[in-house]
PDB file of C-alpha atoms in Angstrom:
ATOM      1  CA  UNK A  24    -174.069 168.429-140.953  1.00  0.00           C
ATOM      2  CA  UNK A  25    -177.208 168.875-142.784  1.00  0.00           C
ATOM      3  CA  UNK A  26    -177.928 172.469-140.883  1.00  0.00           C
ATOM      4  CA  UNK A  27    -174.582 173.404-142.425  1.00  0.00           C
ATOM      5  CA  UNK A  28    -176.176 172.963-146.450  1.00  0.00           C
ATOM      6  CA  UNK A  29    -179.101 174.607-145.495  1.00  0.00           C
ATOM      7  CA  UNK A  30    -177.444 177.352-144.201  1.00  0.00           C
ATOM      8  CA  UNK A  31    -174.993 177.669-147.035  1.00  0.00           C
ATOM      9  CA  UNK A  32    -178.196 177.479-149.301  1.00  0.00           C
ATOM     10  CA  UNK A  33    -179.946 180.558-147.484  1.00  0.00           C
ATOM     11  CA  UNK A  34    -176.901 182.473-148.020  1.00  0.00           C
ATOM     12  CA  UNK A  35    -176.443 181.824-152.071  1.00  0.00           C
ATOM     13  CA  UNK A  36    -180.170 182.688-152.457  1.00  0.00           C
ATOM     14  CA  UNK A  37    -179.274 185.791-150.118  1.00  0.00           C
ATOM     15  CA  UNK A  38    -176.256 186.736-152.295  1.00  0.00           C
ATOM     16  CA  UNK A  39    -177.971 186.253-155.880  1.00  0.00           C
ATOM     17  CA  UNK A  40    -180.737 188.673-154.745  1.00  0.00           C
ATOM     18  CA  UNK A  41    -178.215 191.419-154.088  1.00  0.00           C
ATOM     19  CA  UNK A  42    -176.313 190.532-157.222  1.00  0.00           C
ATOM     20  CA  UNK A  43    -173.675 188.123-155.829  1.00  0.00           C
ATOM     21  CA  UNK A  44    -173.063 184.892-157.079  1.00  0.00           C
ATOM     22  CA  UNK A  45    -170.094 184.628-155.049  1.00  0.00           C
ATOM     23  CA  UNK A  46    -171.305 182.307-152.226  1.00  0.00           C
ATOM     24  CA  UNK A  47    -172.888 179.918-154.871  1.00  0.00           C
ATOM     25  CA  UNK A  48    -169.662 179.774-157.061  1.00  0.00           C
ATOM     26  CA  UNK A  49    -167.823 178.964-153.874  1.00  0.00           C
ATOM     27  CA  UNK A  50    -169.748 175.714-152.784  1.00  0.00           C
ATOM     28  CA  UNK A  51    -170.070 174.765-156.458  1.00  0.00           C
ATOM     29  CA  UNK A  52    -167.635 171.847-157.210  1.00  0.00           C
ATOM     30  CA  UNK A  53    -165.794 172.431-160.060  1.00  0.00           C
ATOM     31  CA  UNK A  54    -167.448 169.397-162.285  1.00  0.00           C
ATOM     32  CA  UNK A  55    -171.018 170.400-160.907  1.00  0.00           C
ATOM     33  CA  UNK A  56    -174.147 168.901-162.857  1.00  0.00           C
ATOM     34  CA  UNK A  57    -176.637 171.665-163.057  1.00  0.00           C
ATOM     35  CA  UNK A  58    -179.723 170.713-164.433  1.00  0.00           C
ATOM     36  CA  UNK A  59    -182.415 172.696-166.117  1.00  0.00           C
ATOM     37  CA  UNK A  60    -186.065 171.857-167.662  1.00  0.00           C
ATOM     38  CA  UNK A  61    -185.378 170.464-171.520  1.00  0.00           C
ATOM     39  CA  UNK A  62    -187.141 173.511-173.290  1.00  0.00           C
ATOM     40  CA  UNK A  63    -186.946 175.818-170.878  1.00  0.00           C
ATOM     41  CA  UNK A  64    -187.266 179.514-172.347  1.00  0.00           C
ATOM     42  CA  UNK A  65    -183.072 180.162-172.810  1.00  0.00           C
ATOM     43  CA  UNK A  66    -182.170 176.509-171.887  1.00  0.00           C
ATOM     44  CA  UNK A  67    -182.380 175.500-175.671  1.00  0.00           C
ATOM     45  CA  UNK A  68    -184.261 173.230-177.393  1.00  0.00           C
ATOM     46  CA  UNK A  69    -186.797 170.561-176.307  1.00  0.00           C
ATOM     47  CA  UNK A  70    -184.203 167.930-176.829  1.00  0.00           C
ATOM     48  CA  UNK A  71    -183.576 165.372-173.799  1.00  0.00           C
ATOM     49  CA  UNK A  72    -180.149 166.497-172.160  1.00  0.00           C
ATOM     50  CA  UNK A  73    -180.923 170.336-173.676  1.00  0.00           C
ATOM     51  CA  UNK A  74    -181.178 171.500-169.948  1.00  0.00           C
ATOM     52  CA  UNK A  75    -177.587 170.484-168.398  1.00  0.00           C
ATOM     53  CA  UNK A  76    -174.211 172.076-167.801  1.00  0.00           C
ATOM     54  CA  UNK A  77    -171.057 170.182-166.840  1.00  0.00           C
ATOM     55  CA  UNK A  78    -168.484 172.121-165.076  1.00  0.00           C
ATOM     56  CA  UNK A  79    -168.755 175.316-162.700  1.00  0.00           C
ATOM     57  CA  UNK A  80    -167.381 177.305-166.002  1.00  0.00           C
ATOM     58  CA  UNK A  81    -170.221 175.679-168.330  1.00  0.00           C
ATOM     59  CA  UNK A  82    -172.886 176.705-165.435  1.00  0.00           C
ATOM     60  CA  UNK A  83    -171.625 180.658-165.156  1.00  0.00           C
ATOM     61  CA  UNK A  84    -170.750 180.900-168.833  1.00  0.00           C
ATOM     62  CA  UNK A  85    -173.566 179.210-170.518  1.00  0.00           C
ATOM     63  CA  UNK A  86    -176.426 179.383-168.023  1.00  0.00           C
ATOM     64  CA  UNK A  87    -175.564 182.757-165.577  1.00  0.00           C
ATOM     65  CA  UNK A  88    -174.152 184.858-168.584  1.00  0.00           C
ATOM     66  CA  UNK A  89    -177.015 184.128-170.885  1.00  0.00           C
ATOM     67  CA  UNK A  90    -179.394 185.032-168.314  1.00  0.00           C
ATOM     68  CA  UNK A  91    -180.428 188.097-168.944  1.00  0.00           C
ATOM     69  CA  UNK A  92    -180.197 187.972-172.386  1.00  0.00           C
ATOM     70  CA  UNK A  93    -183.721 185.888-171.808  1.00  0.00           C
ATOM     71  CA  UNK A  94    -184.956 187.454-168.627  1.00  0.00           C
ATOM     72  CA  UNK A  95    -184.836 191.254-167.211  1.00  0.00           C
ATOM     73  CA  UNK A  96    -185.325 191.750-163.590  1.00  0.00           C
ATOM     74  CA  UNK A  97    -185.042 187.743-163.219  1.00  0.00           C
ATOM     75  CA  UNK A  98    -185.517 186.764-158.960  1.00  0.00           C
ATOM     76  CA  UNK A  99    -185.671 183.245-157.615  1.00  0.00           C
ATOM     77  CA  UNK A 100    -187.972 184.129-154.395  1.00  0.00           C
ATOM     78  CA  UNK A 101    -187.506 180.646-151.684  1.00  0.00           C
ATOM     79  CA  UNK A 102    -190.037 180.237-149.479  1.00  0.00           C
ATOM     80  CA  UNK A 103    -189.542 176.850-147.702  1.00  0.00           C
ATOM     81  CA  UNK A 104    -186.047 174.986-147.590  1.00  0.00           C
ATOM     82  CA  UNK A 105    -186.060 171.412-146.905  1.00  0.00           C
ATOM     83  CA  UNK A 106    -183.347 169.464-144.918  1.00  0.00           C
ATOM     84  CA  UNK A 107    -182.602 166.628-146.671  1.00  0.00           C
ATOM     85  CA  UNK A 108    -179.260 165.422-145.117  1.00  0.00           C
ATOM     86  CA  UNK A 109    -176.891 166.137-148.434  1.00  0.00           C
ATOM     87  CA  UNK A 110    -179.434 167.518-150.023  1.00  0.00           C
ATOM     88  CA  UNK A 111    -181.383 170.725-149.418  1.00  0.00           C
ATOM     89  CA  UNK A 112    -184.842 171.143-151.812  1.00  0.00           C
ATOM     90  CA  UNK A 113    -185.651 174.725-151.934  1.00  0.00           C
ATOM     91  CA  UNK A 114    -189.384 175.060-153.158  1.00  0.00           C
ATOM     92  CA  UNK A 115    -190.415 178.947-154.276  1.00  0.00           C
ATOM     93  CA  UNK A 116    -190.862 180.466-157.387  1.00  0.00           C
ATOM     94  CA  UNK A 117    -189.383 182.891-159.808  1.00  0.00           C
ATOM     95  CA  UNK A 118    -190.033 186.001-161.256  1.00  0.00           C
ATOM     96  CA  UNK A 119    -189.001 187.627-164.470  1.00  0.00           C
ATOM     97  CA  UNK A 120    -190.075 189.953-167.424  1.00  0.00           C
ATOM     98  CA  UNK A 121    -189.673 188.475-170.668  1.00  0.00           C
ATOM     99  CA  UNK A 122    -187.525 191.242-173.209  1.00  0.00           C
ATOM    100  CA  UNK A 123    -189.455 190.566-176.272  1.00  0.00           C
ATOM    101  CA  UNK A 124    -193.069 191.433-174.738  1.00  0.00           C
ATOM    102  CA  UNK A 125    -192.309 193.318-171.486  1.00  0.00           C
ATOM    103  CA  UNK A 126    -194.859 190.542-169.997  1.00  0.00           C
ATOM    104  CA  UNK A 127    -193.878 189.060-166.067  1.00  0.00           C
ATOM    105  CA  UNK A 128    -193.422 185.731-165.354  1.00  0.00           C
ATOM    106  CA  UNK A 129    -193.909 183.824-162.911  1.00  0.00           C
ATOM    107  CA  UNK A 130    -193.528 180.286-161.724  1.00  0.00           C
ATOM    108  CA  UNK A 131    -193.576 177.869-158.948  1.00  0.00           C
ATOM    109  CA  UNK A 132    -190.024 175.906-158.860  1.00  0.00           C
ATOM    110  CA  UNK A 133    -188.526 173.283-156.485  1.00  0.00           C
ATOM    111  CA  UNK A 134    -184.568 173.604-156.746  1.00  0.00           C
ATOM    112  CA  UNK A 135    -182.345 170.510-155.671  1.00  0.00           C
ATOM    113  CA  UNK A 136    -179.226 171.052-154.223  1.00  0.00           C
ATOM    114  CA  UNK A 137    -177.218 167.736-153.342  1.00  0.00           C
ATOM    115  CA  UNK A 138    -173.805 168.027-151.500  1.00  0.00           C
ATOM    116  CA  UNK A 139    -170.890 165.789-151.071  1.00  0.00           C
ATOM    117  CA  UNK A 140    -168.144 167.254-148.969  1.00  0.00           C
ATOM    118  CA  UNK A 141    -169.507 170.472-148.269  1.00  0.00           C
ATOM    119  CA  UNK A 142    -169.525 171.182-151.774  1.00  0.00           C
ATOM    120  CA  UNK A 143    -172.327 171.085-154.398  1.00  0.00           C
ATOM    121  CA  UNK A 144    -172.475 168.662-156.900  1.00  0.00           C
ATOM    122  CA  UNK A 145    -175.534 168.230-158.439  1.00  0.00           C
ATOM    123  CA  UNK A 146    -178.652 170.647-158.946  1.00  0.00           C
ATOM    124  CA  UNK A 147    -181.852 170.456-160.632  1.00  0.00           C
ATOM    125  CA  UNK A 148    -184.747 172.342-161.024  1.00  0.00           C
ATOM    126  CA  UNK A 149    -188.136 171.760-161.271  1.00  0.00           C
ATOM    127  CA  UNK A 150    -190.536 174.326-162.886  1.00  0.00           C
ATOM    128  CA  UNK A 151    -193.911 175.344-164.966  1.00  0.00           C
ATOM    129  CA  UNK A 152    -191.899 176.070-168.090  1.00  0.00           C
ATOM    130  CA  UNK A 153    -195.147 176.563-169.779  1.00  0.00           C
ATOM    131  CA  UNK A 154    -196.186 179.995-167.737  1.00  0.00           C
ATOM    132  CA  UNK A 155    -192.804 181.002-168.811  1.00  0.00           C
ATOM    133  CA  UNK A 156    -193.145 180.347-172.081  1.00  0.00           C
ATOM    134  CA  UNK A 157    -196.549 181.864-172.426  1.00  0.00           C
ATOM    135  CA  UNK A 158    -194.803 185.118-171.037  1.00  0.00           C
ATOM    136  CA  UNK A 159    -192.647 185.197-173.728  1.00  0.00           C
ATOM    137  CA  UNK A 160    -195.354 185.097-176.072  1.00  0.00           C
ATOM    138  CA  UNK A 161    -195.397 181.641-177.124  1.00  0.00           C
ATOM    139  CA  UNK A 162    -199.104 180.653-178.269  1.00  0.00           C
ATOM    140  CA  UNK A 163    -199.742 177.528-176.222  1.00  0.00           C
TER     141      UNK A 163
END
């Protein structure tokens, strides 16, 4: 039932970009790995493990509410989804304005979504931290 993930997938991007995380919190399992780039502006710090969140709570608390504390006008844009059976890649990029220069970002990203009984489990993405960084004024 592959279709069925992509689908579901089409409609959390669909929801975040009107402001609705509701779809995504719904096929989120409620021990969900969600993992982010070590170092990524907001993540923390460069440390291995720095990136993941353990729990659907962990992921909207500590990732989704800190959000735009580190980004303003923060869009993932998908262009291509990828059926992978249980999992769906999602390659795109994001776009942003960093708070402390006003600078946009932007980024090419590959998100991972891997299901197991309809539900997401696991999630990782992949992306040019250092264009991010650089928007936020980091001298690299």
């Amino acid at each position: 039932m592959s279709s069925t993930h992509v689908e579901t997938v089409q409609r959390i991007y669909d929801g975040i970009a009107k402001g609705d995380v509701g779809t995504l919190v719904e096929a989120m399992h409620e021990d969900i790995e969600w993992i982010e780039p070590d170092g990524a502006p907001g993540v923390g710090a460069m440390e291995k493990g720095s990136g993941v969140y353990r729990g659907r709570d962990d992921v909207l608390g500590r990732m989704f509410g800190r959000l735009g504390d580190y980004w303003h006008d923060f869009t993932a844009n998908p262009d291509t989804y990828i059926d992978g059976g249980d999992y769906v890649v999602v390659l795109g990029h994001l776009r942003a304005r960093a708070p402390e220069t006003g600078e946009p970002a932007e980024a090419p990203t590959a998100h991972v979504f891997r299901f197991e009984n309809d539900q997401i489990v696991w999630w990782r993405c992949y992306e040019d931290t250092a264009l991010l960084h650089k928007a936020k004024g980091a001298d690299l």
